[in-house]
Coordinates of C-alpha atoms and ligand atoms in Angstrom, one line a residue:
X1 CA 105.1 117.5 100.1
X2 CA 104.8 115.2 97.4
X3 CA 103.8 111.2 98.3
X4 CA 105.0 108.5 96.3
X5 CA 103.2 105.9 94.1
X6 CA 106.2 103.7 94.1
X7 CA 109.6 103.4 95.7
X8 CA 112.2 101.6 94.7
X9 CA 115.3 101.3 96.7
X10 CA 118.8 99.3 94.8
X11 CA 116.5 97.2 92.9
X12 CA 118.1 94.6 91.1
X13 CA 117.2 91.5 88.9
X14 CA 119.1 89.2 87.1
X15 CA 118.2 86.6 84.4
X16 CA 121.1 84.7 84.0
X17 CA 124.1 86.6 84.0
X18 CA 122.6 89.5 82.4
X19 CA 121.1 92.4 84.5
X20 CA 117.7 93.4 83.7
X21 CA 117.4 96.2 86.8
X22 CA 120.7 97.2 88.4
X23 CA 120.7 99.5 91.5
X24 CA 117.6 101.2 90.7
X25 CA 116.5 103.8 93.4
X26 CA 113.7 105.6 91.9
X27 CA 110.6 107.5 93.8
X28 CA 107.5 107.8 91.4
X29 CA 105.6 110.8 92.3
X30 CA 101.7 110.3 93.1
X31 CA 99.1 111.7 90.6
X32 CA 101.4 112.5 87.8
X33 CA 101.4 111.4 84.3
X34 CA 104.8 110.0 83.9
X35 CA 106.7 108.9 81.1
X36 CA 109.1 105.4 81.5
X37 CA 111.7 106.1 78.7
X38 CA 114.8 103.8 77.2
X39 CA 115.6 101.8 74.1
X40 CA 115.0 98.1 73.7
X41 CA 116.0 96.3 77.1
X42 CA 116.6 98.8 79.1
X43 CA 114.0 97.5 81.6
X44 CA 110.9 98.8 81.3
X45 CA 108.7 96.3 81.6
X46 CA 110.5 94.4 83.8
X47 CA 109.8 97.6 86.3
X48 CA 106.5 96.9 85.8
X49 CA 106.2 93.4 86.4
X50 CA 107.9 94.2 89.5
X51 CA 105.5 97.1 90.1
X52 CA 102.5 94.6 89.8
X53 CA 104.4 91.8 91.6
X54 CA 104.6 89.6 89.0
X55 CA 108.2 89.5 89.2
X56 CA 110.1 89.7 92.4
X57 CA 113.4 91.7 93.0
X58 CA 116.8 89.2 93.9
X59 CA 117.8 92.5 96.0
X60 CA 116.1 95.7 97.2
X61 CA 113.3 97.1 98.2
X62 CA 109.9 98.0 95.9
X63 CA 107.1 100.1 97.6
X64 CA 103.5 100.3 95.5
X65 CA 101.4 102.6 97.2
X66 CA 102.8 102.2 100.4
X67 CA 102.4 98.6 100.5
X68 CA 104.5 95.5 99.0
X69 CA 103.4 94.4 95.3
X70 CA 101.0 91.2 95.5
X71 CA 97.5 90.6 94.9
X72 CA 96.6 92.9 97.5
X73 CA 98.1 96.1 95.9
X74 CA 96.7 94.5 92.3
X75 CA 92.9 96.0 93.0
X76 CA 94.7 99.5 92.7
X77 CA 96.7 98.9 89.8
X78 CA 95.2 98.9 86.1
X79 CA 98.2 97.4 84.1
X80 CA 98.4 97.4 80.3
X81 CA 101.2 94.3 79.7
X82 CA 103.1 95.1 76.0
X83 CA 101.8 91.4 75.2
X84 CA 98.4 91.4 76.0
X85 CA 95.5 88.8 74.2
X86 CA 92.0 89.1 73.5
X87 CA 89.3 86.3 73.5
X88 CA 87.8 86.1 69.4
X89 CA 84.4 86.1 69.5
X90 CA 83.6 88.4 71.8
X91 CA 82.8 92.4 71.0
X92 CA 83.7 95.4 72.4
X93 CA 80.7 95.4 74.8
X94 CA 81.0 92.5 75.4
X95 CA 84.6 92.9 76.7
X96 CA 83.2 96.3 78.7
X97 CA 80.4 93.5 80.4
X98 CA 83.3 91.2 81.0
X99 CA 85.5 94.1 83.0
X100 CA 82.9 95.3 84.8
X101 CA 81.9 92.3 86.4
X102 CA 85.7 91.4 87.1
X103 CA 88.2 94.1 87.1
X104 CA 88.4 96.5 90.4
X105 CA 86.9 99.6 90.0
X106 CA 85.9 99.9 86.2
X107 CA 83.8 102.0 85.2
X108 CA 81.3 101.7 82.5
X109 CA 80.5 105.2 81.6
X110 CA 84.3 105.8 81.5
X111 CA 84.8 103.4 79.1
X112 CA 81.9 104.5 76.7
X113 CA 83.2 107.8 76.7
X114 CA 86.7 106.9 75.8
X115 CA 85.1 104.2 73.2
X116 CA 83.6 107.3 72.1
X117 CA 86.5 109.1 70.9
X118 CA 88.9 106.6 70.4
X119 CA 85.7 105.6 67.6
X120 CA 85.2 102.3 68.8
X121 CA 82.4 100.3 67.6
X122 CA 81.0 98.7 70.8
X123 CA 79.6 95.8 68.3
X124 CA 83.0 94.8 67.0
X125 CA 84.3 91.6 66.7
X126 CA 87.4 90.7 68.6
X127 CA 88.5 88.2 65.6
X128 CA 87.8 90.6 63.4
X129 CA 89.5 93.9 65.1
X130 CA 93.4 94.9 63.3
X131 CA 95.8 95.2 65.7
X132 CA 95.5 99.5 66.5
X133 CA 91.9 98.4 67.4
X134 CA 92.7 95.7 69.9
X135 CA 95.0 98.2 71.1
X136 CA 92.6 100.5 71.4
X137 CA 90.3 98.2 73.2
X138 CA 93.0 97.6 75.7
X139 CA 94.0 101.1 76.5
X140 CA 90.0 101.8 77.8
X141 CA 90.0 98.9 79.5
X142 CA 92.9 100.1 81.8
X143 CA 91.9 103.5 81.2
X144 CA 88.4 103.6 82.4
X145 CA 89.5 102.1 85.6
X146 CA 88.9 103.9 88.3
X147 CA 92.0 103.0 90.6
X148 CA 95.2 105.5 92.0
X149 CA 97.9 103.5 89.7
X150 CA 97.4 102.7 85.6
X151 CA 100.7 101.5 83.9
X152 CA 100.3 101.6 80.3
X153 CA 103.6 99.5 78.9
X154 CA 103.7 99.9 75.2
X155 CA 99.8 101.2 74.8
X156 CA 100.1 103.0 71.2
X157 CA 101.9 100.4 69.5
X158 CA 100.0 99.1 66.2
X159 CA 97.9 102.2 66.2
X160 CA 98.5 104.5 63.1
X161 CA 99.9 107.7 63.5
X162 CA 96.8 110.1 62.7
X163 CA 94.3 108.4 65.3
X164 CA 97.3 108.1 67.5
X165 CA 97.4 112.2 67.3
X166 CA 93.8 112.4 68.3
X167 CA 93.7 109.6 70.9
X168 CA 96.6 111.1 72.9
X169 CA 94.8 114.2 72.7
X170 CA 91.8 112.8 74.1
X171 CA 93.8 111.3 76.8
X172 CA 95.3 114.2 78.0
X173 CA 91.6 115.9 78.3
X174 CA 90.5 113.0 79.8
X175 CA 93.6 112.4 82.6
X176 CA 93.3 116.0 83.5
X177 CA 90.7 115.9 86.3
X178 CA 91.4 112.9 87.5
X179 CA 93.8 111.9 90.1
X180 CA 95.7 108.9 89.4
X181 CA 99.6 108.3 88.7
X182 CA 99.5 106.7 85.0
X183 CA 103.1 105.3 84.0
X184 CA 103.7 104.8 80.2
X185 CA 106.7 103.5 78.7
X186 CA 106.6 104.0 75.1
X187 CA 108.5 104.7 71.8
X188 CA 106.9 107.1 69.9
X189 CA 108.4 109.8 72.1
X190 CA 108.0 112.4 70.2
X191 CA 104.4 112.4 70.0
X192 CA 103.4 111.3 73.5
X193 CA 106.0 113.8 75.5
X194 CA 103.4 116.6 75.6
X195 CA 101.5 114.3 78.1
X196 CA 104.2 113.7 80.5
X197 CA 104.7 115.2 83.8
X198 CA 107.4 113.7 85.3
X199 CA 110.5 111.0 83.5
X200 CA 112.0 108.4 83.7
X201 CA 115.2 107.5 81.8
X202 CA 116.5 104.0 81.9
X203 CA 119.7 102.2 80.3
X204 CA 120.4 99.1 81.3
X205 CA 118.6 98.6 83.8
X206 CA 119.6 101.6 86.0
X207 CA 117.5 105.2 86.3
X208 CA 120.3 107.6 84.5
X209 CA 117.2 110.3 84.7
X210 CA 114.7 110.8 86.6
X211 CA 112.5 114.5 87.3
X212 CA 110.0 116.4 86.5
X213 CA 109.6 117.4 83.0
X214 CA 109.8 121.0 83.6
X215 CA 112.8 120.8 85.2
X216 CA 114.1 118.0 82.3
X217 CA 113.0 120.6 79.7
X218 CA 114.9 123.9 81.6
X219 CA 118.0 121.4 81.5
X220 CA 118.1 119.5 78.4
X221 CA 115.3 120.0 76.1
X222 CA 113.0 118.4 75.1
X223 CA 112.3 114.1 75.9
X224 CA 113.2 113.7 72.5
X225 CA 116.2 116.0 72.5
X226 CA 117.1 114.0 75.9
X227 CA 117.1 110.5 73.8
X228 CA 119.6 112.4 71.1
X229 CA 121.9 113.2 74.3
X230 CA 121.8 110.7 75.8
X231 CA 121.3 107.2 73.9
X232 CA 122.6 108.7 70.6
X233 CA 119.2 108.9 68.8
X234 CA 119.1 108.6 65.2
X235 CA 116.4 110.4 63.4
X236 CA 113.3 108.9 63.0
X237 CA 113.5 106.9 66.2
X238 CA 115.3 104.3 68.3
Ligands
ATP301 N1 111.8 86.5 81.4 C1 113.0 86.9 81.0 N2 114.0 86.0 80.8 C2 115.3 86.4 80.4 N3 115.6 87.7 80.2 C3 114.7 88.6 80.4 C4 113.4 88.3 80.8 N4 112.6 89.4 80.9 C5 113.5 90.4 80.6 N5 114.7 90.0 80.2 C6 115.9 90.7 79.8 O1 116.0 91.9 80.7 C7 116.3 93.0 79.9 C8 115.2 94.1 80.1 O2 114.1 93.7 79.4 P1 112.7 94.5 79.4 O3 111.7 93.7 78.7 O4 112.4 94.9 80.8 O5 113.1 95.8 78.6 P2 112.2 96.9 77.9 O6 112.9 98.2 78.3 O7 110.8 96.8 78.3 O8 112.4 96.6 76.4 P3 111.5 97.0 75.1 O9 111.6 98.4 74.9 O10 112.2 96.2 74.0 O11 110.1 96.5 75.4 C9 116.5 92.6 78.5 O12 117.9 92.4 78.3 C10 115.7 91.3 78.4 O13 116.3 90.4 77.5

C-alpha cells in the first residue's frame, strides 16, 4: 500500500473574499517525484506554505508526514519558496558552510556533486551571480538535503533553456536512488514533465486532477496536452 507524504482533507483559505484553496482533498504519495501544476493563482504556493506551516488552513485538515505542519515537521522538509534571497558577499561555498552548519540534514558531498553538474563555481560571488545562477544555488541547497520531503516552488525560473535541459537531466539521475517525495510546481511544463511521477492539477484553488502520470498519460496525454484540455493552453505556454 502506498503511504502518504501529505494529506489534505477540504482545505480551504481565504484572503479576503477571494479563495486561494477551496475544498481541497488531495493525498500526496510518498517517495514520488510529483509535479504541482496550474496557471497563475491557482494555488500553488499557497499549498506549500500550508505544507510547511507557514500558512494555516481557515477549515480542514493538512497532514505532513503524518504529523501537523510546524516547526517540528520543518527538519524534514527542504522548501524552495518562488521568492527566495541570497546574502551579497558571500560565495557558493560559503553558502554550502552556511547550510551545513544550519539546515537539517544537508549534505555537503551532495551539494558538490550537484554544484558539479549544474557548473557552479563554488568561489562565486553572490552579488555578482545572474539570476539562473542564484537559482541554481538555491535548487542544491534544497536538493542536497537529505530529508523525506523537498518542495521545489518555481525552481527553474530565470535559468536559460539549454542548462535548464541538462540540469533537469541531472536531476532525474540524481532523484532516482534516492527516496524522498520532491513536489515541484512549475511552468515550463513541457520540459520538466518527463520527471514527474505522479500530478497535480489545480484551478482555483481546488485539485481538478490528481494521479499518477501513467495513468494521466493512458487518459489524456501528455502534462502538456492535459494543460491544452483543460485550461485552454495557448501555444508557447500559459
Ligand atoms: N498573502 C496573500 N494575500 C492575498 N492574496 C493572496 C496571498 N497569497 C495568495 N493570495 C491569492 O491566492 C491565490 C493563489 O495564489 P498562489 O500564490 O498560491 O498561486 P500560484 O498558483 O502559486 O500562482 P503563480 O503560478 O502565479 O505563482 C491568488 O489569487 C493570490 O492572489
Amino acid at each position: 500500500m502506498t503511504t502518504a507524504a501529505v494529506n489534505c482533507n477540504q482545505i480551504a483559505k481565504r484572503y479576503g473574499d477571494k479563495y486561494a484553496l477551496e475544498e481541497l482533498s488531495i493525498s500526496i504519495p510518498e517517495n514520488k517525484i510529483v509535479g504541482i501544476l496550474g496557471p497563475n493563482g491557482s494555488g500553488k504556493s499557497t499549498l506549500f506554505r500550508m505544507i510547511t506551516g507557514l500558512v494555516k488552513p481557515d477549515s480542514g485538515e493538512i497532514e505532513v508526514l503524518g504529523k501537523t505542519p510546524g516547526w517540528k515537521t520543518n527538519r524534514d522538509i527542504a522548501y524552495l519558496p518562488d521568492r527566495a534571497r541570497w546574502y551579497p558577499n558571500q560565495t557558493v561555498a560559503d553558502a554550502f558552510q552556511w547550510a551545513e552548519q544550519l539546515l537539517p540534514g544537508f549534505d555537503m558531498d551532495n551539494a558538490k556533486d550537484l554544484a558539479n553538474f549544474m557548473e557552479m563555481d563554488l568561489d562565486l560571488r553572490a552579488n555578482g551571480m545572474s539570476r539562473g545562477q542564484e537559482a541554481r544555488l538555491m535548487l542544491i541547497l534544497c536538493m542536497a538535503r537529505n530529508v523525506p520531503l523537498v518542495i521545489l516552488d518555481e525552481p527553474f525560473s530565470g535559468i536559460d533553456v539549454i542548462s535548464r535541459e541538462r540540469i533537469i537531466e541531472g536531476m532525474i539521475d540524481y532523484l532516482s536512488d534516492r527516496d524522498q517525495t520532491i513536489l515541484i510546481s512549475t511552468h515550463e511544463i513541457y520540459e520538466v514533465e518527463g520527471m514527474f511521477d505522479y500530478a497535480i492539477f489545480l484551478n482555483q484553488g481546488k485539485a481538478i486532477l490528481s494521479e499518477d502520470v501513467e495513468e494521466l498519460r493512458a487518459q489524456y496525454g501528455s502534462m502538456h496536452d492535459i494543460f491544452r484540455q483543460f485550461y485552454g493552453l495557448q501555444k508557447g505556454g500559459f
